[in-house]
CSV table of C-alpha atoms and ligand atoms in Angstrom, one decimal:
chain,number,residue,atom,x,y,z
A,7,MET,CA,0.0,0.0,0.0
A,8,THR,CA,1.3,3.5,-0.8
A,9,GLU,CA,1.2,5.6,2.4
A,10,ARG,CA,-0.4,9.0,2.1
A,11,VAL,CA,1.6,11.2,4.4
A,12,LEU,CA,0.6,14.7,5.5
A,13,LEU,CA,3.6,16.8,6.5
A,14,LEU,CA,2.9,19.9,8.7
A,15,GLY,CA,5.2,22.9,8.5
A,16,GLY,CA,7.0,24.9,5.9
A,17,GLY,CA,10.6,25.6,7.1
A,18,GLY,CA,14.0,24.3,6.3
A,19,ARG,CA,13.5,21.4,8.7
A,20,GLU,CA,10.3,20.4,6.9
A,21,HIS,CA,12.0,20.7,3.5
A,22,ALA,CA,14.5,18.1,4.7
A,23,ILE,CA,11.7,15.9,6.1
A,24,ALA,CA,9.9,16.2,2.7
A,25,ASP,CA,13.1,15.3,0.9
A,26,ALA,CA,13.5,12.2,3.1
A,27,LEU,CA,9.9,11.0,2.6
A,28,ALA,CA,9.0,12.0,-1.0
A,29,PRO,CA,10.6,9.0,-2.7
A,30,ASP,CA,8.7,6.5,-0.6
A,31,CYS,CA,5.1,7.8,-0.3
A,32,GLU,CA,2.4,10.1,-1.6
A,33,LEU,CA,3.4,13.3,0.1
A,34,TYR,CA,1.0,16.1,1.0
A,35,ALA,CA,2.2,19.2,2.7
A,36,ALA,CA,0.4,21.9,4.7
A,37,ALA,CA,2.0,25.0,6.2
A,38,GLY,CA,1.2,28.7,6.8
A,39,ASN,CA,3.7,29.7,4.1
A,40,ARG,CA,4.3,28.1,0.7
A,41,ASN,CA,7.8,26.6,0.7
A,42,PRO,CA,8.8,26.2,-2.9
A,43,GLY,CA,11.1,23.3,-2.1
A,44,ILE,CA,8.4,21.3,-0.4
A,45,ASP,CA,5.9,22.3,-3.1
A,46,ALA,CA,8.2,20.8,-5.8
A,47,LEU,CA,8.5,17.5,-3.9
A,48,ALA,CA,4.9,17.1,-2.7
A,49,ASP,CA,1.9,15.7,-4.5
A,50,GLY,CA,-0.1,18.6,-3.0
A,51,PHE,CA,0.6,21.7,-0.9
A,52,THR,CA,-2.1,23.5,1.0
A,53,GLU,CA,-1.7,26.8,2.8
A,54,LEU,CA,-3.3,26.2,6.2
A,55,ASP,CA,-3.0,27.4,9.8
A,56,THR,CA,-1.3,24.3,11.2
A,57,THR,CA,-2.0,25.4,14.8
A,58,ASP,CA,-5.7,25.1,14.2
A,59,PRO,CA,-6.5,21.5,15.2
A,60,GLY,CA,-9.9,21.4,13.5
A,61,ALA,CA,-8.5,22.7,10.2
A,62,VAL,CA,-5.7,20.1,10.3
A,63,VAL,CA,-8.1,17.3,11.0
A,64,ASP,CA,-10.4,18.4,8.2
A,65,HIS,CA,-7.5,18.6,5.8
A,66,ALA,CA,-6.0,15.2,6.8
A,67,GLU,CA,-9.5,13.6,6.3
A,68,SER,CA,-10.0,15.3,2.9
A,69,ILE,CA,-6.8,13.8,1.5
A,70,ASP,CA,-7.3,10.4,3.3
A,71,ALA,CA,-4.0,10.7,5.1
A,72,THR,CA,-2.7,7.4,6.5
A,73,LEU,CA,-0.1,9.2,8.5
A,74,VAL,CA,0.7,12.7,9.7
A,75,VAL,CA,4.1,14.0,10.6
A,76,VAL,CA,4.5,17.2,12.5
A,77,GLY,CA,7.6,19.3,11.8
A,78,PRO,CA,7.5,22.4,14.1
A,79,GLU,CA,6.5,22.8,17.7
A,80,SER,CA,3.6,25.1,17.4
A,81,PRO,CA,1.1,22.5,16.2
A,82,LEU,CA,2.2,20.2,19.0
A,83,ALA,CA,1.6,23.0,21.5
A,84,ALA,CA,-1.8,23.5,20.0
A,85,GLY,CA,-2.9,19.9,20.5
A,86,VAL,CA,-3.0,18.9,16.8
A,87,VAL,CA,-1.7,15.4,17.5
A,88,ASP,CA,-4.4,14.9,20.1
A,89,ALA,CA,-7.1,16.1,17.7
A,90,LEU,CA,-5.9,13.9,14.9
A,91,GLU,CA,-5.8,10.9,17.3
A,92,ASP,CA,-9.4,11.6,18.4
A,93,ALA,CA,-10.3,11.6,14.7
A,94,GLY,CA,-8.6,8.2,14.2
A,95,ILE,CA,-5.5,9.5,12.3
A,96,TYR,CA,-2.0,8.6,13.5
A,97,ALA,CA,0.4,11.5,13.9
A,98,PHE,CA,4.1,11.1,14.5
A,99,GLY,CA,4.7,13.7,17.2
A,100,PRO,CA,4.0,14.0,20.9
A,101,LYS,CA,0.6,14.9,22.3
A,102,GLN,CA,0.1,18.3,23.8
A,103,ALA,CA,0.9,17.1,27.4
A,104,ASP,CA,4.1,15.4,26.4
A,105,ALA,CA,5.2,18.3,24.2
A,106,ARG,CA,5.5,20.3,27.4
A,107,ILE,CA,9.0,18.9,27.6
A,108,GLU,CA,9.7,21.7,25.1
A,109,THR,CA,6.8,24.1,25.4
A,110,ASP,CA,6.8,24.6,29.2
A,111,LYS,CA,10.3,25.2,30.6
A,112,PRO,CA,9.3,25.0,34.3
A,113,PHE,CA,7.7,21.7,33.5
A,114,GLN,CA,10.8,20.5,31.7
A,115,ARG,CA,13.1,21.3,34.7
A,116,GLN,CA,10.7,20.0,37.3
A,117,PHE,CA,10.2,16.8,35.3
A,118,MET,CA,13.9,16.2,35.2
A,119,ALA,CA,14.1,16.6,39.0
A,120,ASP,CA,11.1,14.4,39.7
A,121,HIS,CA,12.4,11.6,37.5
A,122,ASP,CA,16.0,11.8,38.4
A,123,VAL,CA,16.9,12.5,34.8
A,124,PRO,CA,20.7,12.8,34.5
A,125,GLY,CA,22.2,16.1,33.4
A,126,GLN,CA,20.1,18.5,35.5
A,127,ALA,CA,21.0,22.1,36.0
A,128,ASP,CA,20.1,24.1,39.1
A,129,PHE,CA,17.0,26.2,38.5
A,130,ALA,CA,14.2,28.1,40.1
A,131,ALA,CA,10.8,28.8,38.6
A,132,PHE,CA,8.7,31.9,39.1
A,133,ASP,CA,5.2,33.0,38.1
A,134,ASP,CA,5.9,36.6,38.7
A,135,PRO,CA,8.5,38.7,36.9
A,136,GLY,CA,9.3,40.8,39.9
A,137,ALA,CA,10.2,37.8,42.1
A,138,ALA,CA,12.2,36.3,39.2
A,139,ALA,CA,14.1,39.6,38.7
A,140,ASP,CA,14.8,39.9,42.5
A,141,TYR,CA,16.2,36.4,42.5
A,142,VAL,CA,18.5,37.1,39.5
A,143,GLU,CA,19.9,40.0,41.5
A,144,SER,CA,20.4,38.1,44.7
A,145,VAL,CA,21.5,34.7,43.6
A,146,GLU,CA,25.2,33.9,43.5
A,147,GLY,CA,26.9,33.3,40.1
A,148,HIS,CA,25.8,33.9,36.5
A,149,VAL,CA,22.4,32.7,35.3
A,150,ALA,CA,20.3,32.1,32.2
A,151,VAL,CA,16.8,33.6,32.3
A,152,LYS,CA,14.1,32.0,30.2
A,153,PRO,CA,10.4,32.9,29.7
A,154,ALA,CA,8.4,29.8,30.4
A,155,GLY,CA,6.8,29.4,27.0
A,156,LEU,CA,7.9,29.2,23.3
A,157,THR,CA,10.0,32.0,22.1
A,158,GLY,CA,11.6,30.5,19.0
A,159,GLY,CA,15.0,30.4,20.7
A,160,LYS,CA,15.1,34.1,21.1
A,161,GLY,CA,13.7,34.7,24.6
A,162,VAL,CA,16.7,33.4,26.6
A,163,ARG,CA,19.4,35.8,28.1
A,164,VAL,CA,22.6,34.6,29.6
A,165,THR,CA,24.6,36.8,32.0
A,166,GLY,CA,28.3,37.1,31.8
A,167,ASP,CA,29.5,37.8,28.2
A,168,GLN,CA,26.0,38.8,26.9
A,169,MET,CA,24.7,41.1,29.7
A,170,SER,CA,25.2,41.9,33.4
A,171,LYS,CA,22.9,40.4,36.0
A,172,ALA,CA,21.3,43.9,36.6
A,173,GLU,CA,20.5,44.0,32.8
A,174,ALA,CA,19.0,40.5,32.9
A,175,ALA,CA,16.9,41.5,35.9
A,176,GLU,CA,15.7,44.6,34.0
A,177,TYR,CA,14.9,42.4,31.0
A,178,VAL,CA,12.9,40.0,33.1
A,179,ARG,CA,10.9,42.9,34.6
A,180,GLU,CA,10.3,44.7,31.2
A,181,SER,CA,9.7,42.0,28.6
A,182,GLY,CA,6.1,41.2,29.3
A,183,HIS,CA,6.3,37.5,30.2
A,184,ASP,CA,4.8,36.4,33.5
A,185,GLU,CA,6.4,33.0,34.1
A,186,TRP,CA,10.2,32.5,34.2
A,187,VAL,CA,12.9,30.0,34.8
A,188,VAL,CA,16.2,31.1,36.2
A,189,GLU,CA,19.0,28.6,35.7
A,190,GLU,CA,22.6,28.3,36.6
A,191,ARG,CA,24.7,29.4,33.7
A,192,LEU,CA,26.2,26.3,32.0
A,193,GLU,CA,29.7,26.7,30.6
A,194,GLY,CA,31.1,24.6,27.8
A,195,VAL,CA,30.2,23.7,24.2
A,196,GLU,CA,26.7,22.8,23.1
A,197,ILE,CA,25.7,19.6,21.2
A,198,THR,CA,22.5,18.2,19.9
A,199,VAL,CA,21.4,14.6,20.1
A,200,GLN,CA,18.0,13.7,18.5
A,201,ALA,CA,16.1,10.5,18.8
A,202,LEU,CA,13.2,8.9,17.0
A,203,VAL,CA,10.8,7.6,19.6
A,204,ALA,CA,7.7,5.4,19.7
A,205,ASN,CA,6.2,2.5,21.6
A,206,GLY,CA,9.1,2.8,24.2
A,207,ASP,CA,11.8,2.4,21.5
A,208,VAL,CA,14.5,5.1,21.3
A,209,ARG,CA,16.6,5.3,18.1
A,210,VAL,CA,19.3,7.9,18.5
A,211,THR,CA,21.0,9.8,15.7
A,212,PRO,CA,24.6,11.2,15.5
A,213,VAL,CA,25.7,14.3,17.3
A,214,ALA,CA,25.0,17.7,15.6
A,215,HIS,CA,26.4,21.0,16.6
A,216,ASP,CA,24.2,24.1,16.1
A,217,HIS,CA,25.4,27.7,16.1
A,218,GLY,CA,22.8,29.7,17.9
A,219,ARG,CA,24.4,33.1,18.0
A,220,ALA,CA,23.7,35.6,15.2
A,221,TYR,CA,27.3,36.6,14.2
A,222,GLU,CA,30.6,35.1,13.4
A,223,GLY,CA,32.8,34.2,16.4
A,224,ASP,CA,29.6,33.4,18.4
A,225,GLU,CA,28.8,37.0,18.9
A,226,GLY,CA,25.4,38.7,19.1
A,227,PRO,CA,21.9,37.6,20.2
A,228,ASN,CA,20.5,34.0,20.1
A,229,THR,CA,18.7,33.0,16.9
A,230,GLY,CA,16.7,30.0,15.8
A,231,GLY,CA,20.1,28.6,14.6
A,232,MET,CA,22.5,29.9,12.0
A,233,GLY,CA,24.0,26.7,10.9
A,234,SER,CA,25.1,23.3,12.1
A,235,VAL,CA,27.7,20.6,11.5
A,236,ALA,CA,27.7,16.8,12.0
A,237,GLY,CA,29.8,13.8,11.2
A,238,PRO,CA,31.5,11.9,9.8
A,239,GLY,CA,30.4,9.2,12.2
A,240,LYS,CA,28.3,9.8,15.3
A,241,LEU,CA,30.7,12.1,17.2
A,242,LEU,CA,32.5,15.4,16.6
A,243,SER,CA,36.1,16.1,17.4
A,244,PHE,CA,35.3,17.8,20.7
A,245,VAL,CA,32.7,15.1,21.8
A,246,THR,CA,33.7,11.9,23.6
A,247,GLU,CA,32.0,8.5,23.6
A,248,ASP,CA,31.2,9.1,27.3
A,249,ASP,CA,29.5,12.4,26.4
A,250,TYR,CA,27.4,10.7,23.8
A,251,ALA,CA,26.5,7.9,26.1
A,252,ALA,CA,25.5,10.3,28.8
A,253,ALA,CA,23.3,12.3,26.4
A,254,VAL,CA,21.6,9.0,25.3
A,255,ASP,CA,21.0,8.0,29.0
A,256,THR,CA,19.3,11.4,29.5
A,257,ILE,CA,17.1,11.0,26.5
A,258,GLU,CA,16.1,7.4,27.5
A,259,ALA,CA,15.3,8.6,31.0
A,260,VAL,CA,13.0,11.3,29.6
A,261,VAL,CA,11.2,8.8,27.4
A,262,GLU,CA,10.8,6.4,30.3
A,263,GLY,CA,9.4,9.2,32.5
A,264,LEU,CA,6.9,10.4,29.9
A,265,GLU,CA,5.7,6.9,29.3
A,266,ASP,CA,4.1,7.0,25.9
A,267,TYR,CA,6.1,9.7,24.2
A,268,ARG,CA,6.2,9.5,20.4
A,269,GLY,CA,7.9,11.6,17.8
A,270,VAL,CA,11.3,13.2,17.8
A,271,LEU,CA,12.9,14.0,21.1
A,272,TYR,CA,15.7,16.5,20.8
A,273,GLY,CA,18.2,17.1,23.6
A,274,GLN,CA,20.5,20.0,23.6
A,275,PHE,CA,23.4,19.6,26.0
A,276,MET,CA,26.1,21.8,27.3
A,277,LEU,CA,29.3,19.7,27.6
A,278,THR,CA,30.5,21.1,30.9
A,279,ALA,CA,33.5,20.2,33.2
A,280,ASP,CA,31.0,17.9,35.0
A,281,GLY,CA,29.7,16.2,31.8
A,282,PRO,CA,26.7,16.9,29.6
A,283,LYS,CA,24.0,19.0,31.2
A,284,VAL,CA,20.6,19.7,29.6
A,285,VAL,CA,20.1,23.1,28.0
A,286,GLU,CA,16.7,22.2,26.7
A,287,PHE,CA,14.6,19.5,25.1
A,288,ASN,CA,12.6,19.9,21.9
A,289,ALA,CA,9.7,17.8,20.9
A,290,ARG,CA,10.7,17.8,17.2
A,291,PHE,CA,13.7,17.7,14.9
A,292,GLY,CA,16.1,20.6,15.3
A,293,ASP,CA,16.2,23.3,12.7
A,294,PRO,CA,18.9,23.4,11.2
A,295,GLU,CA,20.0,20.0,12.7
A,296,ALA,CA,17.4,18.1,10.7
A,297,MET,CA,19.3,19.2,7.6
A,298,ASN,CA,22.4,17.4,8.8
A,299,THR,CA,20.7,14.3,10.2
A,300,LEU,CA,18.1,13.4,7.5
A,301,PRO,CA,20.4,13.6,4.4
A,302,ALA,CA,22.8,11.3,6.1
A,303,MET,CA,20.2,8.8,7.3
A,304,GLU,CA,20.1,5.7,5.1
A,305,THR,CA,17.1,4.0,6.8
A,306,PRO,CA,14.0,5.4,5.1
A,307,LEU,CA,12.3,7.8,7.5
A,308,LEU,CA,8.9,6.4,6.2
A,309,ASP,CA,9.9,2.9,7.7
A,310,VAL,CA,10.3,4.5,11.1
A,311,LEU,CA,6.9,6.3,10.9
A,312,VAL,CA,5.0,3.3,9.7
A,313,ALA,CA,6.6,1.0,12.4
A,314,ALA,CA,5.6,3.7,15.0
A,315,ARG,CA,2.0,3.8,13.8
A,316,ASP,CA,1.7,0.0,13.5
A,317,ASP,CA,3.1,-0.7,17.0
A,318,ASP,CA,6.1,-2.5,15.5
A,319,PRO,CA,9.6,-2.3,16.8
A,320,LEU,CA,11.3,0.8,15.3
A,321,PRO,CA,14.0,-0.2,12.8
A,322,ASP,CA,17.6,0.3,13.7
A,323,LEU,CA,19.0,3.4,12.1
A,324,SER,CA,22.0,3.5,9.8
A,325,PHE,CA,23.8,6.6,8.7
A,326,SER,CA,26.3,7.2,5.9
A,327,GLU,CA,29.9,8.1,7.0
A,328,THR,CA,29.6,11.6,5.6
A,329,ALA,CA,30.1,15.0,7.2
A,330,THR,CA,27.5,17.7,6.7
A,331,VAL,CA,27.8,21.5,7.1
A,332,CYS,CA,24.6,23.5,7.0
A,333,LYS,CA,24.6,27.3,6.7
A,334,TYR,CA,21.5,29.5,6.8
A,335,ALA,CA,21.2,32.6,4.7
A,336,VAL,CA,19.2,35.1,6.7
A,337,PRO,CA,18.1,38.7,6.0
A,338,ASP,CA,20.3,41.5,7.3
A,339,GLY,CA,19.4,42.5,10.8
A,340,TYR,CA,18.1,39.0,11.7
A,341,PRO,CA,17.0,38.3,14.4
A,342,THR,CA,16.5,41.7,16.1
A,343,ASP,CA,15.7,44.0,13.2
A,344,PRO,CA,15.4,41.8,10.1
A,345,GLU,CA,14.8,43.5,6.8
A,346,GLY,CA,12.9,41.4,4.3
A,347,GLY,CA,12.3,42.0,0.6
A,348,THR,CA,15.6,41.0,-0.9
A,349,ARG,CA,15.3,39.1,-4.2
A,350,ILE,CA,16.8,35.6,-3.7
A,351,THR,CA,19.1,34.7,-6.6
A,352,VAL,CA,20.2,31.3,-5.4
A,353,ASP,CA,18.5,28.2,-6.8
A,354,GLU,CA,19.0,24.4,-7.0
A,355,GLU,CA,21.3,24.9,-10.0
A,356,SER,CA,23.5,27.7,-8.6
A,357,VAL,CA,24.4,25.9,-5.3
A,358,GLY,CA,26.6,23.4,-7.1
A,359,ASP,CA,27.2,20.2,-5.1
A,360,ALA,CA,25.4,21.6,-2.1
A,361,ARG,CA,21.8,20.9,-1.2
A,362,LEU,CA,19.4,23.8,-1.0
A,363,PHE,CA,16.6,23.8,1.6
A,364,TYR,CA,14.2,26.6,1.6
A,365,ALA,CA,12.9,28.1,4.8
A,366,SER,CA,10.8,31.3,4.9
A,367,VAL,CA,10.5,33.0,1.5
A,368,ASP,CA,7.9,35.0,-0.3
A,369,ALA,CA,7.0,33.9,-3.8
A,370,ARG,CA,6.2,36.9,-6.0
A,371,GLU,CA,5.5,36.9,-9.7
A,372,ASP,CA,9.1,37.8,-10.6
A,373,GLY,CA,10.8,35.4,-8.1
A,374,LEU,CA,11.4,34.6,-4.5
A,375,TYR,CA,12.0,37.3,-1.9
A,376,THR,CA,13.2,37.2,1.7
A,377,THR,CA,10.8,37.6,4.7
A,378,THR,CA,12.0,38.6,8.2
A,379,SER,CA,12.8,35.0,9.1
A,380,ARG,CA,15.7,32.7,8.0
A,381,SER,CA,15.5,32.4,4.2
A,382,PHE,CA,17.2,29.2,3.0
A,383,ALA,CA,20.0,26.9,4.0
A,384,VAL,CA,22.7,25.2,2.0
A,385,VAL,CA,24.1,21.9,3.1
A,386,GLY,CA,27.5,20.6,1.9
A,387,THR,CA,28.4,17.0,2.3
A,388,GLY,CA,31.8,15.3,2.1
A,389,ASP,CA,34.1,12.7,3.5
A,390,THR,CA,35.4,15.3,6.0
A,391,LEU,CA,34.0,18.4,7.6
A,392,ALA,CA,36.6,20.4,5.6
A,393,GLU,CA,35.2,19.1,2.3
A,394,ALA,CA,31.6,19.6,3.4
A,395,ASN,CA,32.4,23.1,4.5
A,396,GLU,CA,34.0,23.9,1.1
A,397,THR,CA,30.9,22.8,-0.7
A,398,ALA,CA,28.6,24.8,1.5
A,399,ASP,CA,30.8,27.9,1.2
A,400,ALA,CA,30.9,27.6,-2.6
A,401,ALA,CA,27.1,27.6,-2.6
A,402,LEU,CA,27.1,31.0,-0.8
A,403,THR,CA,29.6,32.9,-2.9
A,404,ASP,CA,26.9,34.9,-4.8
A,405,LEU,CA,24.8,35.8,-1.8
A,406,PRO,CA,23.0,39.1,-2.8
A,407,ASP,CA,23.2,42.3,-0.7
A,408,GLY,CA,20.6,42.0,2.0
A,409,LEU,CA,21.4,38.4,3.0
A,410,ARG,CA,24.1,37.2,5.2
A,411,ALA,CA,25.4,33.8,6.5
A,412,ARG,CA,27.8,32.8,9.3
A,413,ARG,CA,30.6,31.6,7.1
A,414,ASP,CA,32.6,30.4,10.2
A,415,VAL,CA,30.1,27.6,10.8
A,416,GLY,CA,32.1,24.4,9.9
A,417,SER,CA,35.4,26.2,9.6
A,418,GLU,CA,38.5,24.5,11.0
A,419,ALA,CA,39.3,27.4,13.2
A,420,LEU,CA,35.9,27.3,15.0
A,421,LEU,CA,36.1,23.5,15.4
A,422,GLU,CA,39.6,23.8,16.8
A,423,GLU,CA,38.4,26.4,19.2
A,424,ARG,CA,35.7,24.0,20.5
A,425,VAL,CA,38.4,21.3,21.0
A,426,ALA,CA,40.5,23.8,22.9
A,427,THR,CA,37.5,24.9,25.1
A,428,MET,CA,36.7,21.3,26.0
A,429,ALA,CA,40.4,20.4,26.6
A,430,ALA,CA,40.7,23.4,29.0
A,431,LEU,CA,37.4,22.5,30.8
A,432,ARG,CA,38.4,18.8,31.1
A,433,GLY,CA,41.8,19.8,32.3
A,434,ASP,CA,43.5,17.8,29.5
B,505,AMP,P1,17.1,27.6,24.8
B,505,AMP,O1,16.0,28.3,24.1
B,505,AMP,O2,16.7,27.1,26.1
B,505,AMP,O3,17.7,26.6,23.9
B,505,AMP,O4,18.2,28.6,25.0
B,505,AMP,C1,18.8,29.3,23.9
B,505,AMP,C2,20.3,29.4,24.1
B,505,AMP,O5,20.6,30.0,25.3
B,505,AMP,C3,21.0,28.0,24.2
B,505,AMP,O6,21.3,27.5,22.9
B,505,AMP,C4,22.2,28.3,25.0
B,505,AMP,O7,23.2,28.8,24.1
B,505,AMP,C5,21.8,29.4,25.9
B,505,AMP,N1,21.4,28.8,27.2
B,505,AMP,C6,20.2,28.3,27.6
B,505,AMP,N2,20.2,27.9,28.8
B,505,AMP,C7,21.5,28.1,29.3
B,505,AMP,C8,22.2,27.9,30.5
B,505,AMP,N3,21.5,27.3,31.6
B,505,AMP,N4,23.5,28.2,30.6
B,505,AMP,C9,24.1,28.8,29.5
B,505,AMP,N5,23.5,29.0,28.3
B,505,AMP,C10,22.2,28.7,28.2
B,506,LIG,N1,18.4,24.4,16.5
B,506,LIG,C1,17.6,24.7,17.6
B,506,LIG,C2,16.2,24.4,17.5
B,506,LIG,O1,15.8,23.7,16.6
B,506,LIG,O2,15.5,24.7,18.4
């Protein structure tokens, strides 16, 4: 039987998911914005508010979907998986209550404490900004302050190199969020480990390393992610087998605690002097990390989704021994004052050996234009990260004015700096 799969979401991550699924099924896509890459791969593309559970169910029924896969977090937070299940349609993604592991930061931290999940950071939760701000000013040491809900990776502030504690307290008082988590500042290098989860099975994928800060040299505000690297193999040069094993233990402990979690569980870890500690969990693939993971995955993604739906054991995952370097092109000023409206002159032909994944673009009669979000990503692959990086860079040589990328993502200098940071922390 040919599966009829409905994919929700229209970003770079979903373009990578579509790319992985399209050869094996009839693919239908629905998103708030028309992604030209997904549109070209899919048998149908519908513009739809994917956070409206009723609209999603109606659409899934209208195309006789046999499976739904949810890309971004917002439909999960809105209870779309629950609504589909009530309508008898299987969706790969956690239900609203389980998605709180991403969508509700106080829940996430308290859950880790209650279930003895390894990799905890010290934290305090507040439902009043004044009390949170007072705590920031009085607690010893540097902190990370986080609004409780979803902020697209842009709500967190870390004291120390980014801002003083007084400035963080001011930010907490002024930014209009009620509930806050204040955490100890974790120091080290961040890694991502993502797992495909269903029916108690956990299938982990190789380490990826995202670059959250807006500018080269890890300067500037946090973004949704400017680019990411992975491979060859499951580790990176600054990650040990023990780090990976500890991250996997953490993910498995979360799955055990949540009982019937299904979907992707994404763990972001800070490799600290005391081992990996959890920065956050996401209830979905990372964006950009999905663009590293899925192109390297040899096991068909559809096989995983079908096994999940049919209550079969999830297949073991195999990955090619390639390295991948993903770099996002974003509008100037992103993320604080993004200026959209730049004509995009890059296309599948002009990126050479790299892969092109579209994110947020505006299709006008005379071509594609940038919006105020990340525009598109290029992914270079190769036997080594250096080769993959060269391919990704070559694809970005003709970036028009109005768009920029972090060219240092995947560079040898930055990777060496990560190795040095970890060596210093571990006392090597
Ligand atoms: P989040 O939205 O929780 O992923 O946070 C965004 C970014 O803030 C992360 O990628 C980290 O770089 C940084 N961050 C979050 N929590 C902490 C923490 N406890 N210590 C240091 N940095 C953090
Ligand atoms: N790359 C970070 C995220 O997907 O949230």
